[in-house]
Amino acid sequence: DVVMTQSPLSLPVTLGQPASISCRSSQSLVYSDGNTYLNWFQQRPGQSPRRLIYKVSNRDSGVPDRFSGSGSDTDFTLKISSVEAEDVGVYYCMQGTHWYTFGQGTKLEIK
Amino acid sequence: EVQLVESGGGLVKPGGSLRLSCAASGFTFTNAWMSWVRQAPGKGLEWVGRITSKTDGGTTEYPAPVKGRFSISRDDSKNTLYLQMNSLKTEDTAVYYCTRDNYGGSQHWGQGTLVTVSS
Protein backbone atom coordinates (compact mmCIF):
# COMPACT_ATOMS: atom_id res chain seq x y z
CA ASP A 1 0.00 0.00 0.00
CA VAL A 2 1.09 3.53 -0.75
CA VAL A 3 1.67 5.60 2.37
CA MET A 4 1.26 9.37 2.18
CA THR A 5 3.17 11.39 4.78
CA GLN A 6 2.40 15.07 5.33
CA SER A 7 4.40 17.68 7.21
CA PRO A 8 3.94 19.64 9.26
CA LEU A 9 0.84 18.28 10.97
CA SER A 10 0.14 21.67 12.56
CA LEU A 11 0.77 24.97 10.80
CA PRO A 12 0.24 28.28 12.61
CA VAL A 13 0.38 31.14 10.10
CA THR A 14 0.05 34.91 10.35
CA LEU A 15 -2.61 36.46 8.11
CA GLY A 16 -1.10 37.63 4.84
CA GLN A 17 1.93 35.38 5.16
CA PRO A 18 2.67 32.38 2.91
CA ALA A 19 2.19 28.77 3.95
CA SER A 20 3.58 25.52 2.62
CA ILE A 21 2.62 21.88 3.22
CA SER A 22 4.73 18.93 2.15
CA CYS A 23 3.44 15.51 1.10
CA ARG A 24 5.62 12.50 0.38
CA SER A 25 4.54 9.15 -1.02
CA SER A 26 6.17 5.80 -0.28
CA GLN A 27 6.39 5.03 -4.00
CA SER A 28 6.28 6.89 -7.29
CA LEU A 29 2.90 8.36 -8.21
CA VAL A 30 3.61 8.40 -11.95
CA TYR A 31 0.93 6.26 -13.58
CA SER A 32 1.39 4.15 -16.71
CA ASP A 33 -0.36 6.84 -18.77
CA GLY A 34 2.31 9.36 -17.79
CA ASN A 35 0.08 11.33 -15.43
CA THR A 36 0.74 11.87 -11.73
CA TYR A 37 -2.49 11.63 -9.76
CA LEU A 38 -1.81 13.73 -6.70
CA ASN A 39 -4.65 15.77 -5.22
CA TRP A 40 -4.98 18.36 -2.45
CA PHE A 41 -8.11 18.91 -0.38
CA GLN A 42 -9.26 21.53 2.08
CA GLN A 43 -11.69 20.73 4.89
CA ARG A 44 -13.00 23.76 6.75
CA PRO A 45 -14.44 23.19 10.24
CA GLY A 46 -17.81 21.46 10.07
CA GLN A 47 -17.73 21.10 6.28
CA SER A 48 -17.19 18.36 3.73
CA PRO A 49 -13.78 18.25 2.08
CA ARG A 50 -13.27 20.27 -1.09
CA ARG A 51 -10.71 19.46 -3.74
CA LEU A 52 -8.31 22.30 -4.51
CA ILE A 53 -5.73 20.70 -6.79
CA TYR A 54 -5.63 17.67 -9.09
CA LYS A 55 -2.80 16.09 -11.08
CA VAL A 56 -0.19 17.88 -8.93
CA SER A 57 -0.72 21.44 -10.08
CA ASN A 58 -4.17 21.95 -11.65
CA ARG A 59 -6.61 24.09 -9.70
CA ASP A 60 -10.24 22.99 -9.56
CA SER A 61 -12.91 25.44 -10.70
CA GLY A 62 -13.43 28.31 -8.28
CA VAL A 63 -10.22 27.76 -6.32
CA PRO A 64 -8.39 31.04 -5.65
CA ASP A 65 -5.07 31.43 -7.41
CA ARG A 66 -3.26 31.92 -4.10
CA PHE A 67 -3.34 28.11 -3.90
CA SER A 68 -0.72 26.30 -5.98
CA GLY A 69 0.59 22.77 -6.19
CA SER A 70 3.95 21.49 -7.33
CA GLY A 71 6.20 18.45 -7.20
CA SER A 72 6.90 15.19 -8.95
CA ASP A 73 7.40 11.47 -8.45
CA THR A 74 7.21 11.15 -4.63
CA ASP A 75 7.56 14.73 -3.32
CA PHE A 76 4.77 17.29 -3.51
CA THR A 77 3.96 20.69 -2.05
CA LEU A 78 0.85 22.81 -1.57
CA LYS A 79 1.53 26.53 -1.22
CA ILE A 80 -0.73 29.35 -0.17
CA SER A 81 0.81 32.62 -1.27
CA SER A 82 -0.96 34.83 1.27
CA VAL A 83 -3.09 33.18 3.96
CA GLU A 84 -6.58 34.53 4.55
CA ALA A 85 -8.91 33.85 7.49
CA GLU A 86 -11.11 31.58 5.36
CA ASP A 87 -8.15 29.24 4.76
CA VAL A 88 -8.35 27.86 8.30
CA GLY A 89 -8.97 24.13 8.28
CA VAL A 90 -7.30 20.81 7.60
CA TYR A 91 -5.48 20.10 4.35
CA TYR A 92 -5.04 16.60 2.96
CA CYS A 93 -3.01 15.24 0.09
CA MET A 94 -4.36 12.15 -1.68
CA GLN A 95 -2.82 9.89 -4.28
CA GLY A 96 -5.02 8.40 -6.99
CA THR A 97 -2.38 6.41 -8.86
CA HIS A 98 -2.46 3.21 -6.81
CA TRP A 99 -6.13 3.20 -5.81
CA TYR A 100 -6.59 6.04 -3.28
CA THR A 101 -4.69 6.94 -0.12
CA PHE A 102 -4.89 10.10 1.97
CA GLY A 103 -2.24 11.81 4.03
CA GLN A 104 -2.81 12.35 7.76
CA GLY A 105 -3.87 15.96 7.35
CA THR A 106 -2.28 19.31 8.23
CA LYS A 107 -4.19 21.68 10.48
CA LEU A 108 -3.75 25.30 9.44
CA GLU A 109 -4.57 27.92 12.05
CA ILE A 110 -4.08 31.66 12.32
CA LYS A 111 -1.45 32.85 14.78
CA GLU B 1 -24.75 22.08 -10.22
CA VAL B 2 -23.41 18.73 -9.00
CA GLN B 3 -25.29 17.41 -5.97
CA LEU B 4 -24.59 14.28 -3.97
CA VAL B 5 -26.98 13.46 -1.13
CA GLU B 6 -26.16 10.57 1.18
CA SER B 7 -28.73 8.80 3.34
CA GLY B 8 -29.15 5.63 5.35
CA GLY B 9 -26.81 6.28 8.25
CA GLY B 10 -27.73 5.52 11.84
CA LEU B 11 -26.98 3.42 14.88
CA VAL B 12 -26.23 -0.27 14.38
CA LYS B 13 -24.89 -2.99 16.68
CA PRO B 14 -21.52 -4.65 16.09
CA GLY B 15 -21.92 -7.47 13.58
CA GLY B 16 -24.92 -5.78 11.99
CA SER B 17 -25.50 -4.47 8.49
CA LEU B 18 -26.45 -1.15 6.94
CA ARG B 19 -26.94 0.12 3.40
CA LEU B 20 -26.10 3.69 2.50
CA SER B 21 -27.46 5.47 -0.56
CA CYS B 22 -26.18 8.45 -2.50
CA ALA B 23 -28.54 10.30 -4.83
CA ALA B 24 -26.66 12.08 -7.59
CA SER B 25 -27.71 14.95 -9.84
CA GLY B 26 -26.23 17.69 -12.00
CA PHE B 27 -23.98 15.42 -14.07
CA THR B 28 -24.16 12.31 -16.26
CA PHE B 29 -24.13 9.66 -13.54
CA THR B 30 -23.86 6.80 -16.05
CA ASN B 31 -20.38 7.95 -17.08
CA ALA B 32 -19.09 8.68 -13.59
CA TRP B 33 -16.64 6.80 -11.44
CA MET B 34 -17.79 7.03 -7.84
CA SER B 35 -16.20 6.43 -4.45
CA TRP B 36 -17.05 6.26 -0.79
CA VAL B 37 -14.74 7.97 1.72
CA ARG B 38 -15.18 7.92 5.49
CA GLN B 39 -14.00 10.04 8.40
CA ALA B 40 -14.02 8.71 11.95
CA PRO B 41 -14.85 11.31 14.63
CA GLY B 42 -11.95 13.74 14.97
CA LYS B 43 -9.83 11.74 12.52
CA GLY B 44 -8.63 11.97 8.92
CA LEU B 45 -10.06 10.77 5.62
CA GLU B 46 -10.07 7.11 4.58
CA TRP B 47 -11.07 5.76 1.17
CA VAL B 48 -13.39 2.75 1.45
CA GLY B 49 -13.97 1.83 -2.16
CA ARG B 50 -14.72 2.78 -5.73
CA ILE B 51 -16.87 1.68 -8.65
CA THR B 52 -16.14 2.49 -12.25
CA SER B 53 -18.75 3.32 -14.86
CA LYS B 54 -20.46 0.41 -16.58
CA THR B 55 -18.76 1.52 -19.78
CA ASP B 56 -15.43 0.94 -18.03
CA GLY B 57 -16.55 -2.41 -16.67
CA GLY B 58 -18.43 -1.44 -13.53
CA THR B 59 -15.53 -2.83 -11.50
CA THR B 60 -15.15 -2.31 -7.77
CA GLU B 61 -12.06 -1.94 -5.60
CA TYR B 62 -11.72 -1.90 -1.82
CA PRO B 63 -8.91 -1.34 0.67
CA ALA B 64 -7.97 -4.10 3.08
CA PRO B 65 -9.89 -2.84 6.17
CA VAL B 66 -13.28 -3.26 4.44
CA LYS B 67 -12.62 -5.84 1.71
CA GLY B 68 -15.04 -8.76 2.02
CA ARG B 69 -17.39 -6.79 4.29
CA PHE B 70 -18.33 -3.73 2.19
CA SER B 71 -19.82 -3.76 -1.28
CA ILE B 72 -20.43 -0.85 -3.65
CA SER B 73 -23.11 -0.95 -6.36
CA ARG B 74 -24.92 1.50 -8.58
CA ASP B 75 -28.31 1.88 -10.21
CA ASP B 76 -27.78 4.11 -13.22
CA SER B 77 -31.55 4.21 -13.91
CA LYS B 78 -32.00 5.93 -10.53
CA ASN B 79 -28.74 7.93 -10.50
CA THR B 80 -27.99 6.29 -7.17
CA LEU B 81 -24.85 4.83 -5.59
CA TYR B 82 -24.97 2.32 -2.75
CA LEU B 83 -22.66 1.09 -0.03
CA GLN B 84 -23.66 -2.21 1.58
CA MET B 85 -21.84 -2.66 4.88
CA ASN B 86 -21.87 -6.05 6.61
CA SER B 87 -20.19 -7.44 9.73
CA LEU B 88 -19.84 -3.91 11.07
CA LYS B 89 -17.24 -3.17 13.73
CA THR B 90 -16.99 -0.33 16.23
CA GLU B 91 -14.05 1.03 14.21
CA ASP B 92 -16.39 1.52 11.22
CA THR B 93 -18.03 4.40 13.11
CA ALA B 94 -17.61 7.44 10.87
CA VAL B 95 -19.19 9.98 8.59
CA TYR B 96 -19.46 8.37 5.16
CA TYR B 97 -19.09 10.59 2.10
CA CYS B 98 -20.10 9.79 -1.45
CA THR B 99 -17.77 11.31 -4.03
CA ARG B 100 -17.72 11.74 -7.79
CA ASP B 101 -14.26 11.02 -9.10
CA ASN B 102 -12.42 12.83 -11.84
CA TYR B 103 -8.77 13.13 -12.86
CA GLY B 104 -7.71 10.52 -10.34
CA GLY B 105 -9.40 11.97 -7.29
CA SER B 106 -12.65 12.85 -5.53
CA GLN B 107 -13.79 16.03 -7.25
CA HIS B 108 -17.24 16.43 -5.71
CA TRP B 109 -18.41 15.45 -2.22
CA GLY B 110 -21.74 15.01 -0.52
CA GLN B 111 -22.54 16.30 2.95
CA GLY B 112 -21.99 12.88 4.50
CA THR B 113 -24.07 10.52 6.62
CA LEU B 114 -23.08 9.35 10.11
CA VAL B 115 -22.80 5.65 10.88
CA THR B 116 -22.42 4.69 14.54
CA VAL B 117 -21.55 1.11 15.44
CA SER B 118 -22.17 0.51 19.12
CA SER B 119 -23.84 -1.96 21.43
PDB file of C-alpha atoms in Angstrom:
ATOM      1  CA  ASP A   1       0.000   0.000   0.000  1.00  0.00           C
ATOM      2  CA  VAL A   2       1.094   3.528  -0.754  1.00  0.00           C
ATOM      3  CA  VAL A   3       1.671   5.595   2.371  1.00  0.00           C
ATOM      4  CA  MET A   4       1.261   9.367   2.183  1.00  0.00           C
ATOM      5  CA  THR A   5       3.173  11.394   4.782  1.00  0.00           C
ATOM      6  CA  GLN A   6       2.397  15.066   5.327  1.00  0.00           C
ATOM      7  CA  SER A   7       4.402  17.678   7.208  1.00  0.00           C
ATOM      8  CA  PRO A   8       3.939  19.644   9.263  1.00  0.00           C
ATOM      9  CA  LEU A   9       0.835  18.279  10.966  1.00  0.00           C
ATOM     10  CA  SER A  10       0.140  21.665  12.563  1.00  0.00           C
ATOM     11  CA  LEU A  11       0.771  24.969  10.798  1.00  0.00           C
ATOM     12  CA  PRO A  12       0.238  28.279  12.605  1.00  0.00           C
ATOM     13  CA  VAL A  13       0.384  31.137  10.097  1.00  0.00           C
ATOM     14  CA  THR A  14       0.052  34.906  10.346  1.00  0.00           C
ATOM     15  CA  LEU A  15      -2.609  36.462   8.113  1.00  0.00           C
ATOM     16  CA  GLY A  16      -1.105  37.627   4.842  1.00  0.00           C
ATOM     17  CA  GLN A  17       1.930  35.383   5.165  1.00  0.00           C
ATOM     18  CA  PRO A  18       2.673  32.384   2.912  1.00  0.00           C
ATOM     19  CA  ALA A  19       2.193  28.769   3.951  1.00  0.00           C
ATOM     20  CA  SER A  20       3.579  25.516   2.624  1.00  0.00           C
ATOM     21  CA  ILE A  21       2.617  21.884   3.216  1.00  0.00           C
ATOM     22  CA  SER A  22       4.729  18.929   2.153  1.00  0.00           C
ATOM     23  CA  CYS A  23       3.436  15.509   1.098  1.00  0.00           C
ATOM     24  CA  ARG A  24       5.618  12.500   0.384  1.00  0.00           C
ATOM     25  CA  SER A  25       4.542   9.148  -1.018  1.00  0.00           C
ATOM     26  CA  SER A  26       6.171   5.796  -0.279  1.00  0.00           C
ATOM     27  CA  GLN A  27       6.385   5.033  -3.999  1.00  0.00           C
ATOM     28  CA  SER A  28       6.275   6.892  -7.290  1.00  0.00           C
ATOM     29  CA  LEU A  29       2.900   8.359  -8.210  1.00  0.00           C
ATOM     30  CA  VAL A  30       3.605   8.399 -11.946  1.00  0.00           C
ATOM     31  CA  TYR A  31       0.926   6.265 -13.580  1.00  0.00           C
ATOM     32  CA  SER A  32       1.386   4.150 -16.709  1.00  0.00           C
ATOM     33  CA  ASP A  33      -0.364   6.841 -18.770  1.00  0.00           C
ATOM     34  CA  GLY A  34       2.310   9.359 -17.788  1.00  0.00           C
ATOM     35  CA  ASN A  35       0.080  11.331 -15.431  1.00  0.00           C
ATOM     36  CA  THR A  36       0.740  11.868 -11.732  1.00  0.00           C
ATOM     37  CA  TYR A  37      -2.486  11.627  -9.757  1.00  0.00           C
ATOM     38  CA  LEU A  38      -1.809  13.734  -6.701  1.00  0.00           C
ATOM     39  CA  ASN A  39      -4.652  15.769  -5.219  1.00  0.00           C
ATOM     40  CA  TRP A  40      -4.984  18.360  -2.450  1.00  0.00           C
ATOM     41  CA  PHE A  41      -8.108  18.907  -0.381  1.00  0.00           C
ATOM     42  CA  GLN A  42      -9.261  21.535   2.085  1.00  0.00           C
ATOM     43  CA  GLN A  43     -11.694  20.733   4.894  1.00  0.00           C
ATOM     44  CA  ARG A  44     -13.003  23.758   6.748  1.00  0.00           C
ATOM     45  CA  PRO A  45     -14.437  23.188  10.238  1.00  0.00           C
ATOM     46  CA  GLY A  46     -17.807  21.462  10.073  1.00  0.00           C
ATOM     47  CA  GLN A  47     -17.732  21.103   6.281  1.00  0.00           C
ATOM     48  CA  SER A  48     -17.187  18.363   3.733  1.00  0.00           C
ATOM     49  CA  PRO A  49     -13.781  18.252   2.077  1.00  0.00           C
ATOM     50  CA  ARG A  50     -13.273  20.270  -1.092  1.00  0.00           C
ATOM     51  CA  ARG A  51     -10.715  19.457  -3.743  1.00  0.00           C
ATOM     52  CA  LEU A  52      -8.313  22.295  -4.514  1.00  0.00           C
ATOM     53  CA  ILE A  53      -5.728  20.698  -6.795  1.00  0.00           C
ATOM     54  CA  TYR A  54      -5.632  17.667  -9.086  1.00  0.00           C
ATOM     55  CA  LYS A  55      -2.798  16.094 -11.076  1.00  0.00           C
ATOM     56  CA  VAL A  56      -0.187  17.882  -8.927  1.00  0.00           C
ATOM     57  CA  SER A  57      -0.724  21.444 -10.081  1.00  0.00           C
ATOM     58  CA  ASN A  58      -4.166  21.951 -11.651  1.00  0.00           C
ATOM     59  CA  ARG A  59      -6.611  24.095  -9.700  1.00  0.00           C
ATOM     60  CA  ASP A  60     -10.244  22.993  -9.560  1.00  0.00           C
ATOM     61  CA  SER A  61     -12.907  25.444 -10.701  1.00  0.00           C
ATOM     62  CA  GLY A  62     -13.433  28.311  -8.283  1.00  0.00           C
ATOM     63  CA  VAL A  63     -10.216  27.756  -6.323  1.00  0.00           C
ATOM     64  CA  PRO A  64      -8.390  31.041  -5.654  1.00  0.00           C
ATOM     65  CA  ASP A  65      -5.069  31.434  -7.415  1.00  0.00           C
ATOM     66  CA  ARG A  66      -3.258  31.923  -4.101  1.00  0.00           C
ATOM     67  CA  PHE A  67      -3.337  28.105  -3.897  1.00  0.00           C
ATOM     68  CA  SER A  68      -0.717  26.303  -5.980  1.00  0.00           C
ATOM     69  CA  GLY A  69       0.591  22.770  -6.194  1.00  0.00           C
ATOM     70  CA  SER A  70       3.949  21.486  -7.332  1.00  0.00           C
ATOM     71  CA  GLY A  71       6.197  18.454  -7.196  1.00  0.00           C
ATOM     72  CA  SER A  72       6.896  15.194  -8.954  1.00  0.00           C
ATOM     73  CA  ASP A  73       7.397  11.468  -8.451  1.00  0.00           C
ATOM     74  CA  THR A  74       7.205  11.153  -4.628  1.00  0.00           C
ATOM     75  CA  ASP A  75       7.558  14.727  -3.320  1.00  0.00           C
ATOM     76  CA  PHE A  76       4.767  17.288  -3.509  1.00  0.00           C
ATOM     77  CA  THR A  77       3.956  20.691  -2.049  1.00  0.00           C
ATOM     78  CA  LEU A  78       0.853  22.812  -1.573  1.00  0.00           C
ATOM     79  CA  LYS A  79       1.533  26.529  -1.221  1.00  0.00           C
ATOM     80  CA  ILE A  80      -0.733  29.351  -0.168  1.00  0.00           C
ATOM     81  CA  SER A  81       0.810  32.624  -1.270  1.00  0.00           C
ATOM     82  CA  SER A  82      -0.962  34.833   1.269  1.00  0.00           C
ATOM     83  CA  VAL A  83      -3.088  33.183   3.959  1.00  0.00           C
ATOM     84  CA  GLU A  84      -6.576  34.525   4.552  1.00  0.00           C
ATOM     85  CA  ALA A  85      -8.914  33.852   7.487  1.00  0.00           C
ATOM     86  CA  GLU A  86     -11.113  31.584   5.355  1.00  0.00           C
ATOM     87  CA  ASP A  87      -8.146  29.244   4.764  1.00  0.00           C
ATOM     88  CA  VAL A  88      -8.352  27.865   8.305  1.00  0.00           C
ATOM     89  CA  GLY A  89      -8.970  24.129   8.278  1.00  0.00           C
ATOM     90  CA  VAL A  90      -7.296  20.806   7.603  1.00  0.00           C
ATOM     91  CA  TYR A  91      -5.479  20.102   4.350  1.00  0.00           C
ATOM     92  CA  TYR A  92      -5.042  16.596   2.955  1.00  0.00           C
ATOM     93  CA  CYS A  93      -3.008  15.236   0.094  1.00  0.00           C
ATOM     94  CA  MET A  94      -4.357  12.154  -1.677  1.00  0.00           C
ATOM     95  CA  GLN A  95      -2.821   9.891  -4.282  1.00  0.00           C
ATOM     96  CA  GLY A  96      -5.021   8.396  -6.994  1.00  0.00           C
ATOM     97  CA  THR A  97      -2.380   6.409  -8.860  1.00  0.00           C
ATOM     98  CA  HIS A  98      -2.459   3.206  -6.810  1.00  0.00           C
ATOM     99  CA  TRP A  99      -6.128   3.200  -5.808  1.00  0.00           C
ATOM    100  CA  TYR A 100      -6.592   6.036  -3.279  1.00  0.00           C
ATOM    101  CA  THR A 101      -4.685   6.936  -0.120  1.00  0.00           C
ATOM    102  CA  PHE A 102      -4.892  10.098   1.971  1.00  0.00           C
ATOM    103  CA  GLY A 103      -2.236  11.811   4.031  1.00  0.00           C
ATOM    104  CA  GLN A 104      -2.813  12.353   7.764  1.00  0.00           C
ATOM    105  CA  GLY A 105      -3.869  15.959   7.354  1.00  0.00           C
ATOM    106  CA  THR A 106      -2.279  19.311   8.227  1.00  0.00           C
ATOM    107  CA  LYS A 107      -4.192  21.676  10.477  1.00  0.00           C
ATOM    108  CA  LEU A 108      -3.748  25.302   9.439  1.00  0.00           C
ATOM    109  CA  GLU A 109      -4.572  27.920  12.047  1.00  0.00           C
ATOM    110  CA  ILE A 110      -4.084  31.655  12.320  1.00  0.00           C
ATOM    111  CA  LYS A 111      -1.446  32.845  14.783  1.00  0.00           C
TER     112      LYS A 111
ATOM    113  CA  GLU B   1     -24.753  22.078 -10.223  1.00  0.00           C
ATOM    114  CA  VAL B   2     -23.406  18.733  -9.003  1.00  0.00           C
ATOM    115  CA  GLN B   3     -25.294  17.411  -5.972  1.00  0.00           C
ATOM    116  CA  LEU B   4     -24.591  14.278  -3.970  1.00  0.00           C
ATOM    117  CA  VAL B   5     -26.976  13.463  -1.127  1.00  0.00           C
ATOM    118  CA  GLU B   6     -26.164  10.565   1.175  1.00  0.00           C
ATOM    119  CA  SER B   7     -28.727   8.799   3.340  1.00  0.00           C
ATOM    120  CA  GLY B   8     -29.155   5.628   5.350  1.00  0.00           C
ATOM    121  CA  GLY B   9     -26.807   6.283   8.247  1.00  0.00           C
ATOM    122  CA  GLY B  10     -27.726   5.516  11.835  1.00  0.00           C
ATOM    123  CA  LEU B  11     -26.978   3.416  14.878  1.00  0.00           C
ATOM    124  CA  VAL B  12     -26.226  -0.272  14.379  1.00  0.00           C
ATOM    125  CA  LYS B  13     -24.892  -2.987  16.677  1.00  0.00           C
ATOM    126  CA  PRO B  14     -21.525  -4.649  16.086  1.00  0.00           C
ATOM    127  CA  GLY B  15     -21.924  -7.471  13.583  1.00  0.00           C
ATOM    128  CA  GLY B  16     -24.920  -5.777  11.993  1.00  0.00           C
ATOM    129  CA  SER B  17     -25.500  -4.467   8.487  1.00  0.00           C
ATOM    130  CA  LEU B  18     -26.447  -1.152   6.942  1.00  0.00           C
ATOM    131  CA  ARG B  19     -26.937   0.118   3.405  1.00  0.00           C
ATOM    132  CA  LEU B  20     -26.100   3.692   2.504  1.00  0.00           C
ATOM    133  CA  SER B  21     -27.461   5.471  -0.560  1.00  0.00           C
ATOM    134  CA  CYS B  22     -26.179   8.455  -2.499  1.00  0.00           C
ATOM    135  CA  ALA B  23     -28.541  10.300  -4.834  1.00  0.00           C
ATOM    136  CA  ALA B  24     -26.664  12.085  -7.590  1.00  0.00           C
ATOM    137  CA  SER B  25     -27.714  14.954  -9.844  1.00  0.00           C
ATOM    138  CA  GLY B  26     -26.231  17.690 -12.002  1.00  0.00           C
ATOM    139  CA  PHE B  27     -23.984  15.422 -14.070  1.00  0.00           C
ATOM    140  CA  THR B  28     -24.157  12.313 -16.255  1.00  0.00           C
ATOM    141  CA  PHE B  29     -24.134   9.660 -13.544  1.00  0.00           C
ATOM    142  CA  THR B  30     -23.857   6.802 -16.049  1.00  0.00           C
ATOM    143  CA  ASN B  31     -20.380   7.948 -17.078  1.00  0.00           C
ATOM    144  CA  ALA B  32     -19.094   8.680 -13.590  1.00  0.00           C
ATOM    145  CA  TRP B  33     -16.636   6.802 -11.441  1.00  0.00           C
ATOM    146  CA  MET B  34     -17.793   7.032  -7.837  1.00  0.00           C
ATOM    147  CA  SER B  35     -16.197   6.430  -4.448  1.00  0.00           C
ATOM    148  CA  TRP B  36     -17.046   6.263  -0.790  1.00  0.00           C
ATOM    149  CA  VAL B  37     -14.739   7.973   1.715  1.00  0.00           C
ATOM    150  CA  ARG B  38     -15.175   7.924   5.492  1.00  0.00           C
ATOM    151  CA  GLN B  39     -14.003  10.036   8.397  1.00  0.00           C
ATOM    152  CA  ALA B  40     -14.019   8.713  11.952  1.00  0.00           C
ATOM    153  CA  PRO B  41     -14.846  11.307  14.632  1.00  0.00           C
ATOM    154  CA  GLY B  42     -11.950  13.737  14.965  1.00  0.00           C
ATOM    155  CA  LYS B  43      -9.826  11.737  12.516  1.00  0.00           C
ATOM    156  CA  GLY B  44      -8.633  11.970   8.922  1.00  0.00           C
ATOM    157  CA  LEU B  45     -10.061  10.768   5.624  1.00  0.00           C
ATOM    158  CA  GLU B  46     -10.069   7.107   4.583  1.00  0.00           C
ATOM    159  CA  TRP B  47     -11.068   5.761   1.172  1.00  0.00           C
ATOM    160  CA  VAL B  48     -13.388   2.753   1.450  1.00  0.00           C
ATOM    161  CA  GLY B  49     -13.971   1.828  -2.161  1.00  0.00           C
ATOM    162  CA  ARG B  50     -14.715   2.783  -5.728  1.00  0.00           C
ATOM    163  CA  ILE B  51     -16.870   1.678  -8.647  1.00  0.00           C
ATOM    164  CA  THR B  52     -16.135   2.492 -12.251  1.00  0.00           C
ATOM    165  CA  SER B  53     -18.749   3.323 -14.857  1.00  0.00           C
ATOM    166  CA  LYS B  54     -20.461   0.414 -16.585  1.00  0.00           C
ATOM    167  CA  THR B  55     -18.756   1.517 -19.782  1.00  0.00           C
ATOM    168  CA  ASP B  56     -15.433   0.945 -18.029  1.00  0.00           C
ATOM    169  CA  GLY B  57     -16.551  -2.408 -16.670  1.00  0.00           C
ATOM    170  CA  GLY B  58     -18.433  -1.443 -13.527  1.00  0.00           C
ATOM    171  CA  THR B  59     -15.527  -2.828 -11.498  1.00  0.00           C
ATOM    172  CA  THR B  60     -15.149  -2.307  -7.772  1.00  0.00           C
ATOM    173  CA  GLU B  61     -12.058  -1.945  -5.599  1.00  0.00           C
ATOM    174  CA  TYR B  62     -11.718  -1.900  -1.824  1.00  0.00           C
ATOM    175  CA  PRO B  63      -8.907  -1.341   0.674  1.00  0.00           C
ATOM    176  CA  ALA B  64      -7.970  -4.104   3.081  1.00  0.00           C
ATOM    177  CA  PRO B  65      -9.890  -2.835   6.167  1.00  0.00           C
ATOM    178  CA  VAL B  66     -13.276  -3.255   4.436  1.00  0.00           C
ATOM    179  CA  LYS B  67     -12.620  -5.836   1.715  1.00  0.00           C
ATOM    180  CA  GLY B  68     -15.036  -8.758   2.019  1.00  0.00           C
ATOM    181  CA  ARG B  69     -17.388  -6.786   4.292  1.00  0.00           C
ATOM    182  CA  PHE B  70     -18.328  -3.727   2.193  1.00  0.00           C
ATOM    183  CA  SER B  71     -19.816  -3.757  -1.284  1.00  0.00           C
ATOM    184  CA  ILE B  72     -20.434  -0.849  -3.651  1.00  0.00           C
ATOM    185  CA  SER B  73     -23.106  -0.952  -6.355  1.00  0.00           C
ATOM    186  CA  ARG B  74     -24.915   1.497  -8.582  1.00  0.00           C
ATOM    187  CA  ASP B  75     -28.306   1.878 -10.207  1.00  0.00           C
ATOM    188  CA  ASP B  76     -27.781   4.112 -13.216  1.00  0.00           C
ATOM    189  CA  SER B  77     -31.546   4.214 -13.908  1.00  0.00           C
ATOM    190  CA  LYS B  78     -32.003   5.927 -10.529  1.00  0.00           C
ATOM    191  CA  ASN B  79     -28.739   7.933 -10.497  1.00  0.00           C
ATOM    192  CA  THR B  80     -27.986   6.294  -7.172  1.00  0.00           C
ATOM    193  CA  LEU B  81     -24.851   4.834  -5.593  1.00  0.00           C
ATOM    194  CA  TYR B  82     -24.975   2.315  -2.755  1.00  0.00           C
ATOM    195  CA  LEU B  83     -22.656   1.086  -0.026  1.00  0.00           C
ATOM    196  CA  GLN B  84     -23.662  -2.207   1.581  1.00  0.00           C
ATOM    197  CA  MET B  85     -21.842  -2.661   4.877  1.00  0.00           C
ATOM    198  CA  ASN B  86     -21.875  -6.048   6.606  1.00  0.00           C
ATOM    199  CA  SER B  87     -20.193  -7.438   9.731  1.00  0.00           C
ATOM    200  CA  LEU B  88     -19.841  -3.914  11.069  1.00  0.00           C
ATOM    201  CA  LYS B  89     -17.238  -3.167  13.729  1.00  0.00           C
ATOM    202  CA  THR B  90     -16.989  -0.330  16.228  1.00  0.00           C
ATOM    203  CA  GLU B  91     -14.053   1.031  14.208  1.00  0.00           C
ATOM    204  CA  ASP B  92     -16.394   1.524  11.223  1.00  0.00           C
ATOM    205  CA  THR B  93     -18.030   4.404  13.115  1.00  0.00           C
ATOM    206  CA  ALA B  94     -17.606   7.438  10.872  1.00  0.00           C
ATOM    207  CA  VAL B  95     -19.191   9.978   8.586  1.00  0.00           C
ATOM    208  CA  TYR B  96     -19.457   8.372   5.159  1.00  0.00           C
ATOM    209  CA  TYR B  97     -19.092  10.588   2.103  1.00  0.00           C
ATOM    210  CA  CYS B  98     -20.102   9.787  -1.452  1.00  0.00           C
ATOM    211  CA  THR B  99     -17.770  11.310  -4.028  1.00  0.00           C
ATOM    212  CA  ARG B 100     -17.718  11.743  -7.788  1.00  0.00           C
ATOM    213  CA  ASP B 101     -14.264  11.019  -9.100  1.00  0.00           C
ATOM    214  CA  ASN B 102     -12.416  12.832 -11.841  1.00  0.00           C
ATOM    215  CA  TYR B 103      -8.769  13.133 -12.864  1.00  0.00           C
ATOM    216  CA  GLY B 104      -7.707  10.521 -10.339  1.00  0.00           C
ATOM    217  CA  GLY B 105      -9.400  11.969  -7.290  1.00  0.00           C
ATOM    218  CA  SER B 106     -12.647  12.849  -5.526  1.00  0.00           C
ATOM    219  CA  GLN B 107     -13.793  16.027  -7.253  1.00  0.00           C
ATOM    220  CA  HIS B 108     -17.243  16.433  -5.710  1.00  0.00           C
ATOM    221  CA  TRP B 109     -18.408  15.447  -2.224  1.00  0.00           C
ATOM    222  CA  GLY B 110     -21.740  15.008  -0.519  1.00  0.00           C
ATOM    223  CA  GLN B 111     -22.538  16.300   2.949  1.00  0.00           C
ATOM    224  CA  GLY B 112     -21.988  12.875   4.504  1.00  0.00           C
ATOM    225  CA  THR B 113     -24.067  10.522   6.619  1.00  0.00           C
ATOM    226  CA  LEU B 114     -23.081   9.353  10.112  1.00  0.00           C
ATOM    227  CA  VAL B 115     -22.801   5.650  10.881  1.00  0.00           C
ATOM    228  CA  THR B 116     -22.419   4.691  14.543  1.00  0.00           C
ATOM    229  CA  VAL B 117     -21.554   1.106  15.436  1.00  0.00           C
ATOM    230  CA  SER B 118     -22.170   0.510  19.117  1.00  0.00           C
ATOM    231  CA  SER B 119     -23.842  -1.958  21.429  1.00  0.00           C
TER     232      SER B 119
END
